[in-house]
Short mmCIF file of C-alpha atoms in Angstrom, two decimals:
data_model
loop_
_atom_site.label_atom_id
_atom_site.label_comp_id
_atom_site.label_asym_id
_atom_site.label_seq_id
_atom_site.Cartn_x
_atom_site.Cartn_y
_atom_site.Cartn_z
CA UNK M 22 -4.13 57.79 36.24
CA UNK M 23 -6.34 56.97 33.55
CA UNK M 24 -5.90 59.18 30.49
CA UNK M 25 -9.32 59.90 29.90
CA UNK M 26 -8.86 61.93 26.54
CA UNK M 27 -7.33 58.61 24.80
CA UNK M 28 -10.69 56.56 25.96
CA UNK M 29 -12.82 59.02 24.67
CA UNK M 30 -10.71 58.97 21.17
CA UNK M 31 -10.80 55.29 20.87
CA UNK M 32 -14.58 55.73 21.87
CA UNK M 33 -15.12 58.43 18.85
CA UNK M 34 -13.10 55.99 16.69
CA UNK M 35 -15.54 53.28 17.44
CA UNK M 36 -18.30 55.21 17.14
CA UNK M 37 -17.04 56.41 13.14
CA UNK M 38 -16.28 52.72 12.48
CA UNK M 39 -19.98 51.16 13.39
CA UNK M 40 -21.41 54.05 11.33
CA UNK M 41 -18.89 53.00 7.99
CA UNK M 42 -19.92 49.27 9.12
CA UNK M 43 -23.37 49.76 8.37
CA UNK M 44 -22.76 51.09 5.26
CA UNK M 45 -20.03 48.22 3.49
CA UNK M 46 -21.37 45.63 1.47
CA UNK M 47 -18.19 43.97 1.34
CA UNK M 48 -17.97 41.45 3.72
CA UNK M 49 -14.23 41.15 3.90
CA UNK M 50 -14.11 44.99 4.39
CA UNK M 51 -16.74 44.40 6.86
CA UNK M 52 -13.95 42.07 8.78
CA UNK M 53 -11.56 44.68 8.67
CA UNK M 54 -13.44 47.07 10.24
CA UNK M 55 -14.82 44.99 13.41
CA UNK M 56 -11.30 44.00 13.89
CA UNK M 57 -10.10 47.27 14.23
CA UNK M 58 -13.24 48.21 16.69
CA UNK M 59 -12.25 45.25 18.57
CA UNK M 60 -8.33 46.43 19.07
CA UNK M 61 -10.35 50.22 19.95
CA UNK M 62 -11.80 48.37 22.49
CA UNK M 63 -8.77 46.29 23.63
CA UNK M 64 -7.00 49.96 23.84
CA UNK M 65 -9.69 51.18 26.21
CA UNK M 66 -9.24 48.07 28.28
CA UNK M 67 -5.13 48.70 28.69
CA UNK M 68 -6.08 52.21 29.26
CA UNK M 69 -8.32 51.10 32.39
CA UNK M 70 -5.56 48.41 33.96
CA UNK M 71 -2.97 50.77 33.96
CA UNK M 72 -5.26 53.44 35.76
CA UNK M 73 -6.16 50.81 38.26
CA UNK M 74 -2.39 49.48 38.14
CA UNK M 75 -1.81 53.08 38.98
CA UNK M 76 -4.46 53.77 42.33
CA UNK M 77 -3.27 50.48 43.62
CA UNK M 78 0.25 51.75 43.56
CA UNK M 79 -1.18 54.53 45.32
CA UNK M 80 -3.03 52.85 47.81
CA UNK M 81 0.56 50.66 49.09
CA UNK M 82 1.63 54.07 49.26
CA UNK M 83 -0.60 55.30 51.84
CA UNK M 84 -0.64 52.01 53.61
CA UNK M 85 -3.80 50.04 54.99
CA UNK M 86 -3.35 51.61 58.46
CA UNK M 87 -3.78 54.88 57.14
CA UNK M 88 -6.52 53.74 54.99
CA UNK M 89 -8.09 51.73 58.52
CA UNK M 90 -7.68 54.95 60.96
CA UNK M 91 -9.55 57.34 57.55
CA UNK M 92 -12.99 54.55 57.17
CA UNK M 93 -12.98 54.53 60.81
CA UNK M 94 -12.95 58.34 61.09
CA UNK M 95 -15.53 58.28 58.21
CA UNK M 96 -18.44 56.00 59.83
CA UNK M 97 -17.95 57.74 63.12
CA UNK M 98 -19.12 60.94 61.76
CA UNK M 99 -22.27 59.18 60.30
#
């Protein structure tokens, strides 16, 4: 599934990075650092497809039928 603790790294990475951002003058330095918040946030992203890559692969597991018969025991009860 998703490994939460790298998100919240890249997250805390970020988070340092917008903070040194505000205080650069240099503008090529300035680059630098939104490019590497950018591939943060590109990390995060490949974090979240491969937990959703990973449920899907779950899901074929347990088969639609199985999934069908569970919703269907679910609304009767409400």
């Amino acid at each position: 599934m998703i490994n939460v603790d790298a998100i919240h790294h890249s997250l805390a990475k970020i988070e340092k990075q917008k903070h040194v951002y505000e205080l650069m003058d240099d503008p090529e330095m300035k680059m630098k650092t939104l490019e590497n918040m950018i591939n943060e946030f590109d990390l995060i992203g490949d974090a979240a497809l491969e937990g959703i890559k990973d449920a899907t692969t779950l899901l074929k597991k347990i088969g639609s039928e199985d999934v069908g018969k569970r919703i269907e025991k679910l609304t009767e009860i409400n």
